[in-house]
């Protein structure tokens, strides 16, 4: 059953940036693009077990810090090798200045 | 405490690949120096300007040297002229191939791709296979049985090492693979790091390259001279000494099977001319630890993290002297590695799980060196 979980204060994520959020055994990456819109994906790159939160946000793209593969974090689509596999994305909502993500 | 070196097999198809995975040193988490996120974001910022400028300067120098080499053909002046042309063809070709493979050279994606394809041909590095080879090199830097880009095994084989000054072994291996790919086949080692979904791309790239080879051979036959090949294809071989003399400084003589780039990678201070030709890759610990940082920001990254790293080698000459002394020792004792003490400001080295169940500590290595 899908559940909404509270993550971080929205102000903790700079525009065009990403932060890491751990919940239970899972890790997530929380993003804000240049417009200030928020998004969430699984925290590890689909190519290797690397935290995407250490990467670089450019527009709607996150670049993995280890091998420079790219993903569109709004859709989860792989955009540059060595990332070939799409990443899981999660619905988000903002309430009371906090970012919530809907997990399975 | 000696490390058992008897079972060393550097091939990717041998037992060391599986052993590295079982030991937890394959696709592992590596040490990273602490750098504040805000500063790292500044350092990672992409730009087109520096790379456009540097690419224009490089091709202009190559054009001038190529013209002088052309004028000198048939005289003794051709030897220094083509030596210079070959060096400026091969070394920047190699460093541009490398930087563009990371996608950090330009901000604009297609510019990275254009330079990547051109520089790959200049190196005779099949473009897609080498992209994946280098991905593995960054995942498993100098992990035996995993990294396809280890310059020399321990103990070193002089014939192969010195032969690479003219790309005798690597170049011929790549040519063999190009022909293999053109016939729709992959090398077994390559299958360890190239996903099957990329095979077709490898095959078509190889076929295009063979057409270029045929065109160069046809130009030589038409001209009745090897002169056309002296400008493309052959410089990869006769100019490769410039690549190897610099690239040897990256990792040789240092540790393998560790999870800290400060232990297996070397930063070397080089003069501005070499740094231009080499895309600042002399800051090699910095590059391996943070491959997101573009070449033009590596000197600034070095300033940020030098307190956490061993002292850089003061020059290419000093690094090569240290390396060849170590390689000579490794001929007799393959366990020998160069020990580089960390400054008091640094965090301790992270060795990771030791291979063969042997724990190697820095103090033991220092004792070993003193002996």
Coordinates of C-alpha atoms in Angstrom, one line a residue:
Chain A
X1 CA 0.0 0.0 0.0
X2 CA 1.4 3.4 -1.0
X3 CA 2.3 5.7 1.9
X4 CA 3.3 9.3 2.1
X5 CA 6.4 10.0 4.2
X6 CA 7.7 13.3 5.5
X7 CA 11.2 14.0 4.2
X8 CA 12.9 17.4 4.6
X9 CA 12.0 21.0 4.9
X10 CA 11.7 22.4 1.4
X11 CA 14.3 25.1 2.2
X12 CA 16.9 22.4 2.8
X13 CA 17.1 21.7 -0.9
X14 CA 18.6 24.5 -2.9
X15 CA 17.2 25.2 -6.4
X16 CA 19.1 23.1 -9.0
X17 CA 20.3 20.8 -6.3
X18 CA 19.7 17.4 -4.8
X19 CA 19.8 16.0 -1.2
X20 CA 19.9 12.5 0.2
X21 CA 17.1 11.1 2.3
X22 CA 17.3 7.7 4.1
X23 CA 14.2 6.0 5.4
X24 CA 14.4 2.5 6.8
X25 CA 16.7 0.5 4.6
X26 CA 16.0 2.6 1.6
X27 CA 17.8 5.7 0.3
X28 CA 16.2 8.4 -1.9
X29 CA 17.3 11.5 -3.8
X30 CA 15.2 14.6 -3.5
X31 CA 15.6 17.3 -6.2
X32 CA 14.6 20.9 -6.9
X33 CA 15.0 22.2 -10.5
X34 CA 15.8 25.8 -11.4
X35 CA 12.1 26.6 -11.3
X36 CA 11.9 25.3 -7.7
X37 CA 9.8 22.3 -8.6
X38 CA 10.5 19.2 -6.5
X39 CA 11.0 15.6 -7.5
X40 CA 12.2 12.3 -6.0
X41 CA 13.9 9.2 -7.2
X42 CA 15.6 6.2 -5.8
X43 CA 18.8 7.2 -4.1
X44 CA 21.3 4.9 -5.9
X45 CA 22.3 5.2 -9.5
X46 CA 20.9 2.3 -11.6
X47 CA 24.4 1.6 -13.1
X48 CA 26.4 1.2 -9.8
X49 CA 25.6 1.6 -6.1
X50 CA 26.5 5.3 -5.9
X51 CA 24.5 8.0 -4.2
X52 CA 23.1 10.3 -6.8
X53 CA 22.8 13.0 -4.1
X54 CA 26.6 13.6 -4.5
X55 CA 26.0 14.4 -8.2
X56 CA 25.4 17.5 -10.2
X57 CA 21.9 18.9 -11.1
X58 CA 21.7 20.6 -14.5
X59 CA 18.2 21.6 -15.5
X60 CA 16.1 18.4 -15.1
X61 CA 19.2 16.1 -15.3
X62 CA 21.1 14.5 -12.5
X63 CA 24.7 13.5 -13.4
X64 CA 26.0 10.5 -11.4
X65 CA 29.2 11.5 -9.4
X66 CA 31.1 8.3 -10.2
X67 CA 30.8 7.7 -13.9
X68 CA 29.0 10.8 -15.2
X69 CA 26.0 8.9 -16.5
X70 CA 22.8 11.1 -16.7
X71 CA 19.2 10.6 -15.7
X72 CA 16.1 12.9 -16.2
X73 CA 14.9 13.0 -12.6
X74 CA 11.5 14.2 -13.7
X75 CA 10.8 11.0 -15.6
X76 CA 13.5 8.6 -14.4
X77 CA 14.7 8.1 -18.0
X78 CA 18.4 7.2 -18.6
X79 CA 20.0 10.0 -20.7
X80 CA 23.7 9.1 -21.0
X81 CA 25.8 6.0 -20.7
X82 CA 26.9 4.2 -18.6
X83 CA 23.4 4.6 -17.2
X84 CA 21.1 2.4 -19.4
X85 CA 18.3 1.6 -17.1
X86 CA 15.5 4.0 -15.9
X87 CA 15.4 4.9 -12.2
X88 CA 12.3 4.7 -10.1
X89 CA 10.6 8.0 -9.4
X90 CA 8.2 8.8 -6.6
X91 CA 5.2 11.2 -6.4
X92 CA 5.9 14.3 -4.2
X93 CA 3.8 16.9 -2.4
X94 CA 4.6 19.9 -0.3
X95 CA 2.7 20.5 3.0
X96 CA 3.6 23.0 5.6
X97 CA 6.9 23.8 4.0
X98 CA 7.8 20.1 4.1
X99 CA 8.4 17.7 1.2
X100 CA 6.5 14.4 1.3
X101 CA 7.2 11.5 -1.0
X102 CA 4.8 8.6 -1.8
X103 CA 6.6 5.2 -1.4
X104 CA 5.3 1.7 -2.1
Chain B
X1 CA 53.7 -9.6 6.6
X2 CA 54.0 -10.6 3.0
X3 CA 51.1 -10.6 0.5
X4 CA 50.7 -13.8 -1.5
X5 CA 51.3 -12.8 -5.1
X6 CA 51.4 -16.3 -6.5
X7 CA 47.9 -16.3 -7.9
X8 CA 48.0 -12.9 -9.6
X9 CA 46.2 -13.1 -12.9
X10 CA 45.4 -9.7 -14.4
X11 CA 43.0 -10.9 -17.0
X12 CA 39.4 -10.1 -16.6
X13 CA 38.4 -13.6 -17.5
X14 CA 40.6 -15.2 -14.8
X15 CA 39.8 -16.2 -11.2
X16 CA 40.8 -12.8 -9.8
X17 CA 37.6 -11.2 -11.1
X18 CA 35.4 -13.4 -9.0
X19 CA 37.8 -13.2 -6.0
X20 CA 37.6 -9.4 -6.1
X21 CA 33.8 -9.6 -6.0
X22 CA 33.8 -12.0 -3.2
X23 CA 36.3 -9.9 -1.2
X24 CA 34.0 -6.8 -1.6
X25 CA 36.6 -4.8 -3.5
X26 CA 34.7 -4.8 -6.8
X27 CA 32.2 -2.0 -7.4
X28 CA 32.9 -1.0 -3.8
X29 CA 32.5 2.3 -2.0
X30 CA 35.8 4.4 -2.2
X31 CA 37.2 7.0 0.2
X32 CA 36.4 10.6 -0.6
X33 CA 38.0 13.7 0.9
X34 CA 35.6 15.9 2.7
X35 CA 34.7 19.0 0.6
X36 CA 31.6 21.1 1.5
X37 CA 28.7 20.6 -0.9
X38 CA 28.5 24.3 -1.9
X39 CA 32.2 24.3 -2.9
X40 CA 31.8 21.0 -4.7
X41 CA 28.9 22.4 -6.7
X42 CA 31.1 25.4 -7.8
X43 CA 33.9 23.1 -8.8
X44 CA 31.6 20.7 -10.8
X45 CA 30.1 23.6 -12.8
X46 CA 30.4 23.0 -16.6
X47 CA 31.6 25.5 -19.1
X48 CA 32.0 25.6 -22.9
X49 CA 34.5 28.5 -23.1
X50 CA 37.7 26.9 -21.8
X51 CA 37.3 23.8 -23.9
X52 CA 36.5 25.7 -27.1
X53 CA 39.5 27.9 -26.6
X54 CA 41.8 25.0 -25.8
X55 CA 40.5 22.9 -28.8
X56 CA 41.1 25.8 -31.2
X57 CA 44.6 26.3 -29.8
X58 CA 45.4 22.6 -30.0
X59 CA 44.2 22.2 -33.6
X60 CA 46.1 25.4 -34.6
X61 CA 49.4 24.1 -33.2
X62 CA 48.8 20.7 -34.8
X63 CA 48.1 22.4 -38.1
X64 CA 51.3 24.5 -37.9
X65 CA 53.4 21.5 -36.9
X66 CA 51.8 19.4 -39.6
X67 CA 52.7 22.0 -42.2
X68 CA 56.3 22.2 -41.1
X69 CA 56.5 18.4 -41.1
X70 CA 55.1 18.4 -44.6
X71 CA 57.7 20.9 -45.8
X72 CA 60.5 18.9 -44.1
X73 CA 59.5 15.5 -45.7
X74 CA 62.5 14.0 -47.5
X75 CA 65.0 15.8 -45.3
X76 CA 66.6 15.0 -41.9
X77 CA 64.4 17.8 -40.5
X78 CA 61.5 15.4 -40.9
X79 CA 62.6 13.5 -37.8
X80 CA 62.2 16.3 -35.2
X81 CA 59.3 17.8 -37.2
X82 CA 57.2 14.5 -37.1
X83 CA 58.3 13.8 -33.5
X84 CA 56.8 17.1 -32.5
X85 CA 53.7 16.6 -34.7
X86 CA 53.2 13.0 -33.3
X87 CA 53.5 14.2 -29.7
X88 CA 51.0 17.0 -30.2
X89 CA 48.7 14.6 -32.0
X90 CA 48.9 11.8 -29.5
X91 CA 49.1 13.4 -26.0
X92 CA 46.3 15.9 -26.4
X93 CA 44.4 13.4 -28.4
X94 CA 44.6 11.0 -25.5
X95 CA 43.7 13.6 -22.9
X96 CA 40.8 15.0 -25.0
X97 CA 39.5 11.5 -25.5
X98 CA 39.6 11.0 -21.8
X99 CA 38.0 14.3 -20.7
X100 CA 35.2 14.0 -23.4
X101 CA 34.5 10.4 -22.3
X102 CA 33.6 11.8 -18.9
X103 CA 31.4 14.4 -20.6
X104 CA 33.1 17.1 -18.6
X105 CA 35.1 18.8 -21.3
X106 CA 32.3 21.0 -22.6
X107 CA 29.0 22.0 -21.1
X108 CA 27.2 21.2 -24.4
X109 CA 26.7 17.5 -24.8
X110 CA 27.2 17.3 -28.6
X111 CA 30.5 19.1 -28.4
X112 CA 31.8 16.4 -26.0
X113 CA 30.6 13.7 -28.4
X114 CA 32.2 15.2 -31.5
X115 CA 35.6 15.6 -29.7
X116 CA 35.2 12.2 -28.2
X117 CA 34.7 10.5 -31.6
X118 CA 37.6 12.5 -33.2
X119 CA 40.0 11.9 -30.3
X120 CA 39.0 8.2 -30.1
X121 CA 40.1 7.8 -33.7
X122 CA 43.3 9.8 -33.1
X123 CA 44.1 7.3 -30.3
X124 CA 42.8 4.3 -32.3
X125 CA 40.8 3.6 -29.1
X126 CA 37.5 2.1 -30.4
X127 CA 35.0 4.7 -29.2
X128 CA 32.3 2.7 -27.5
X129 CA 34.5 -0.2 -26.1
X130 CA 36.9 2.3 -24.6
X131 CA 34.1 4.4 -23.1
X132 CA 33.1 1.3 -21.1
X133 CA 36.6 0.2 -20.4
X134 CA 37.2 3.6 -18.7
X135 CA 33.9 3.3 -16.8
X136 CA 35.3 0.1 -15.3
X137 CA 38.7 1.7 -14.6
X138 CA 36.8 4.3 -12.5
X139 CA 34.7 1.7 -10.8
X140 CA 37.6 -0.6 -9.9
X141 CA 40.7 1.4 -10.2
X142 CA 43.7 -1.0 -10.1
X143 CA 41.6 -3.8 -8.7
X144 CA 43.4 -6.9 -10.2
X145 CA 41.1 -8.9 -12.4
X146 CA 38.6 -6.1 -12.8
X147 CA 40.4 -3.0 -14.2
X148 CA 41.2 -3.4 -17.9
X149 CA 43.5 -0.3 -17.8
X150 CA 46.3 -1.4 -15.6
X151 CA 49.5 -0.2 -17.2
X152 CA 51.8 -2.9 -15.8
X153 CA 51.4 -6.0 -13.8
X154 CA 53.5 -6.8 -10.7
X155 CA 56.1 -7.9 -11.5
X156 CA 56.4 -5.7 -14.6
X157 CA 57.2 -7.0 -18.0
X158 CA 59.8 -4.6 -19.5
X159 CA 59.2 -5.7 -23.0
X160 CA 55.5 -4.8 -22.9
X161 CA 56.0 -1.6 -20.8
X162 CA 58.7 -0.2 -23.1
X163 CA 57.0 -1.4 -26.2
X164 CA 54.1 0.8 -25.3
X165 CA 56.3 3.9 -25.9
X166 CA 55.4 3.2 -29.6
X167 CA 52.0 1.6 -28.7
X168 CA 53.3 -1.7 -30.0
X169 CA 51.1 -4.0 -27.8
X170 CA 48.1 -1.8 -27.0
X171 CA 47.8 -0.5 -30.5
X172 CA 48.0 -3.9 -32.2
X173 CA 45.5 -5.3 -29.6
X174 CA 43.1 -2.4 -30.5
X175 CA 43.5 -3.0 -34.2
X176 CA 42.8 -6.7 -33.7
X177 CA 39.6 -5.8 -31.8
X178 CA 38.5 -3.3 -34.5
X179 CA 38.7 -6.1 -37.1
X180 CA 37.0 -8.5 -34.8
X181 CA 34.1 -6.0 -34.2
X182 CA 33.8 -5.3 -37.9
X183 CA 33.0 -9.0 -38.3
X184 CA 30.4 -8.8 -35.6
X185 CA 32.4 -10.4 -32.8
X186 CA 33.4 -9.3 -29.4
X187 CA 36.6 -10.1 -27.4
X188 CA 35.9 -12.2 -24.3
X189 CA 37.5 -9.6 -21.9
X190 CA 35.4 -6.8 -23.4
X191 CA 32.2 -8.8 -22.7
X192 CA 33.0 -8.4 -19.0
X193 CA 32.5 -4.7 -19.1
X194 CA 30.5 -3.8 -22.3
X195 CA 26.8 -4.4 -22.0
X196 CA 25.3 -6.5 -24.8
X197 CA 23.0 -3.6 -25.8
X198 CA 26.1 -1.7 -26.9
X199 CA 27.6 -4.4 -29.1
X200 CA 25.9 -3.3 -32.4
X201 CA 27.3 0.2 -31.9
X202 CA 30.8 -1.2 -31.5
X203 CA 30.4 -3.2 -34.7
X204 CA 29.3 -0.2 -36.8
X205 CA 32.0 2.1 -35.4
X206 CA 34.6 -0.5 -36.4
X207 CA 33.2 -0.7 -39.9
X208 CA 33.4 3.0 -40.4
X209 CA 37.0 3.1 -39.1
X210 CA 38.0 0.3 -41.5
X211 CA 36.6 2.5 -44.3
X212 CA 38.8 5.3 -43.1
X213 CA 41.8 3.0 -43.0
X214 CA 41.1 2.0 -46.6
X215 CA 40.9 5.7 -47.6
X216 CA 44.3 6.4 -45.9
X217 CA 45.9 3.4 -47.7
X218 CA 44.4 4.5 -51.0
X219 CA 45.8 8.0 -50.4
X220 CA 49.3 6.5 -49.8
X221 CA 49.1 4.4 -53.0
X222 CA 47.9 7.4 -55.0
X223 CA 50.7 9.6 -53.6
X224 CA 53.3 6.8 -53.9
X225 CA 54.4 7.6 -50.4
X226 CA 53.5 6.9 -46.7
X227 CA 53.2 10.6 -46.2
X228 CA 49.4 10.7 -45.8
X229 CA 49.5 8.0 -43.1
X230 CA 52.2 10.0 -41.3
X231 CA 49.5 12.6 -40.6
X232 CA 46.7 10.2 -39.5
X233 CA 46.9 6.7 -38.1
X234 CA 50.7 6.4 -37.8
X235 CA 51.1 9.3 -35.3
X236 CA 49.2 7.2 -32.8
X237 CA 52.2 4.9 -32.8
X238 CA 55.2 7.1 -33.4
X239 CA 53.8 9.8 -31.1
X240 CA 52.7 7.5 -28.3
X241 CA 55.9 8.0 -26.3
X242 CA 54.5 11.4 -25.2
X243 CA 51.3 9.7 -23.9
X244 CA 53.1 6.9 -22.0
X245 CA 55.8 9.0 -20.4
X246 CA 53.0 11.1 -18.8
X247 CA 50.4 8.4 -18.3
X248 CA 52.8 6.1 -16.4
X249 CA 52.9 8.7 -13.6
X250 CA 49.1 8.1 -12.9
X251 CA 49.3 4.8 -11.0
X252 CA 52.5 2.9 -11.5
X253 CA 54.5 1.7 -8.5
X254 CA 51.6 2.3 -6.2
X255 CA 49.1 -0.1 -4.5
X256 CA 46.5 -2.2 -6.1
X257 CA 43.4 -3.8 -4.5
X258 CA 42.7 -0.8 -2.2
X259 CA 39.7 1.4 -1.9
X260 CA 41.4 4.8 -1.5
X261 CA 42.7 6.7 -4.6
X262 CA 45.4 8.3 -2.4
X263 CA 47.0 4.9 -2.2
X264 CA 46.9 3.9 -5.9
X265 CA 47.0 7.2 -7.8
X266 CA 49.6 9.9 -8.1
X267 CA 49.3 13.7 -8.4
X268 CA 52.3 15.3 -10.1
X269 CA 53.1 18.9 -10.5
X270 CA 53.7 19.7 -14.2
X271 CA 54.5 22.8 -16.2
X272 CA 51.7 24.8 -17.9
X273 CA 52.6 23.5 -21.4
X274 CA 52.2 19.9 -20.4
X275 CA 49.1 20.7 -18.3
X276 CA 47.6 22.2 -21.4
X277 CA 48.4 19.2 -23.6
X278 CA 47.3 16.9 -20.8
X279 CA 44.1 18.6 -19.7
X280 CA 45.3 19.0 -16.1
X281 CA 45.2 15.2 -15.6
X282 CA 48.4 15.5 -13.6
X283 CA 45.9 16.2 -10.7
X284 CA 45.1 12.5 -11.0
X285 CA 44.1 11.7 -7.4
X286 CA 41.7 14.7 -7.6
X287 CA 40.3 13.4 -10.9
X288 CA 39.7 9.9 -9.7
X289 CA 38.1 10.9 -6.4
X290 CA 35.8 13.5 -8.1
X291 CA 35.4 12.7 -11.8
X292 CA 32.6 15.2 -12.0
X293 CA 35.0 18.1 -11.8
X294 CA 36.0 19.3 -15.3
X295 CA 39.6 19.6 -16.2
X296 CA 39.7 23.4 -16.0
X297 CA 38.7 23.3 -12.3
X298 CA 41.2 20.6 -11.2
X299 CA 43.8 23.0 -10.0
X300 CA 41.2 24.6 -7.7
X301 CA 40.1 21.2 -6.5
X302 CA 43.7 20.3 -5.8
X303 CA 43.9 23.4 -3.5
X304 CA 40.7 22.2 -1.7
X305 CA 42.0 18.7 -0.9
X306 CA 45.7 18.8 -0.8
X307 CA 45.8 18.8 3.0
X308 CA 44.1 15.4 2.8
X309 CA 46.5 13.9 0.3
X310 CA 50.1 12.7 0.1
X311 CA 52.6 15.3 -1.2
X312 CA 52.5 15.5 -5.0
X313 CA 55.5 14.4 -7.0
X314 CA 57.4 17.6 -7.8
X315 CA 57.9 16.9 -11.6
X316 CA 57.4 14.3 -14.3
X317 CA 61.1 13.4 -14.0
X318 CA 60.9 12.9 -10.2
X319 CA 57.7 10.7 -10.7
X320 CA 59.3 8.6 -13.4
X321 CA 62.5 8.2 -11.3
X322 CA 60.4 7.0 -8.4
X323 CA 58.4 4.7 -10.6
X324 CA 61.3 3.0 -12.4
X325 CA 63.1 2.4 -9.0
X326 CA 59.9 0.8 -7.7
X327 CA 59.4 -1.3 -10.9
X328 CA 63.0 -2.6 -10.6
X329 CA 62.3 -3.6 -7.0
X330 CA 59.0 -5.2 -8.0
X331 CA 60.9 -7.5 -10.5
X332 CA 62.4 -9.1 -7.4
X333 CA 59.7 -8.5 -4.9
X334 CA 56.2 -8.1 -6.5
X335 CA 54.8 -7.0 -3.1
X336 CA 56.8 -3.9 -3.1
X337 CA 54.9 -0.6 -3.3
X338 CA 55.8 3.0 -2.9
X339 CA 54.8 4.3 0.5
X340 CA 53.7 8.0 0.6
X341 CA 53.1 9.3 4.1
X342 CA 50.0 11.5 4.6
X343 CA 50.3 15.0 6.2
X344 CA 49.1 15.3 9.8
X345 CA 46.0 17.2 8.4
X346 CA 44.8 14.2 6.4
X347 CA 42.4 11.4 7.3
X348 CA 43.9 7.9 7.5
X349 CA 44.2 5.8 4.4
X350 CA 41.4 3.4 3.7
X351 CA 42.8 0.1 2.6
X352 CA 39.5 -1.8 2.4
X353 CA 39.2 -5.5 2.8
X354 CA 42.7 -7.0 2.1
X355 CA 43.0 -9.6 -0.6
X356 CA 44.0 -13.1 0.2
X357 CA 42.9 -12.5 3.8
X358 CA 46.0 -10.4 4.5
X359 CA 45.6 -7.1 6.3
X360 CA 48.1 -4.6 5.1
X361 CA 48.6 -1.6 7.4
X362 CA 50.5 1.6 6.6
X363 CA 53.0 1.1 9.4
X364 CA 53.8 -2.4 8.1
X365 CA 54.5 -1.0 4.7
X366 CA 56.8 1.6 6.2
X367 CA 58.7 -1.1 8.0
X368 CA 58.9 -3.0 4.8
X369 CA 60.3 0.0 2.9
X370 CA 62.9 0.6 5.7
X371 CA 64.1 -3.0 5.4

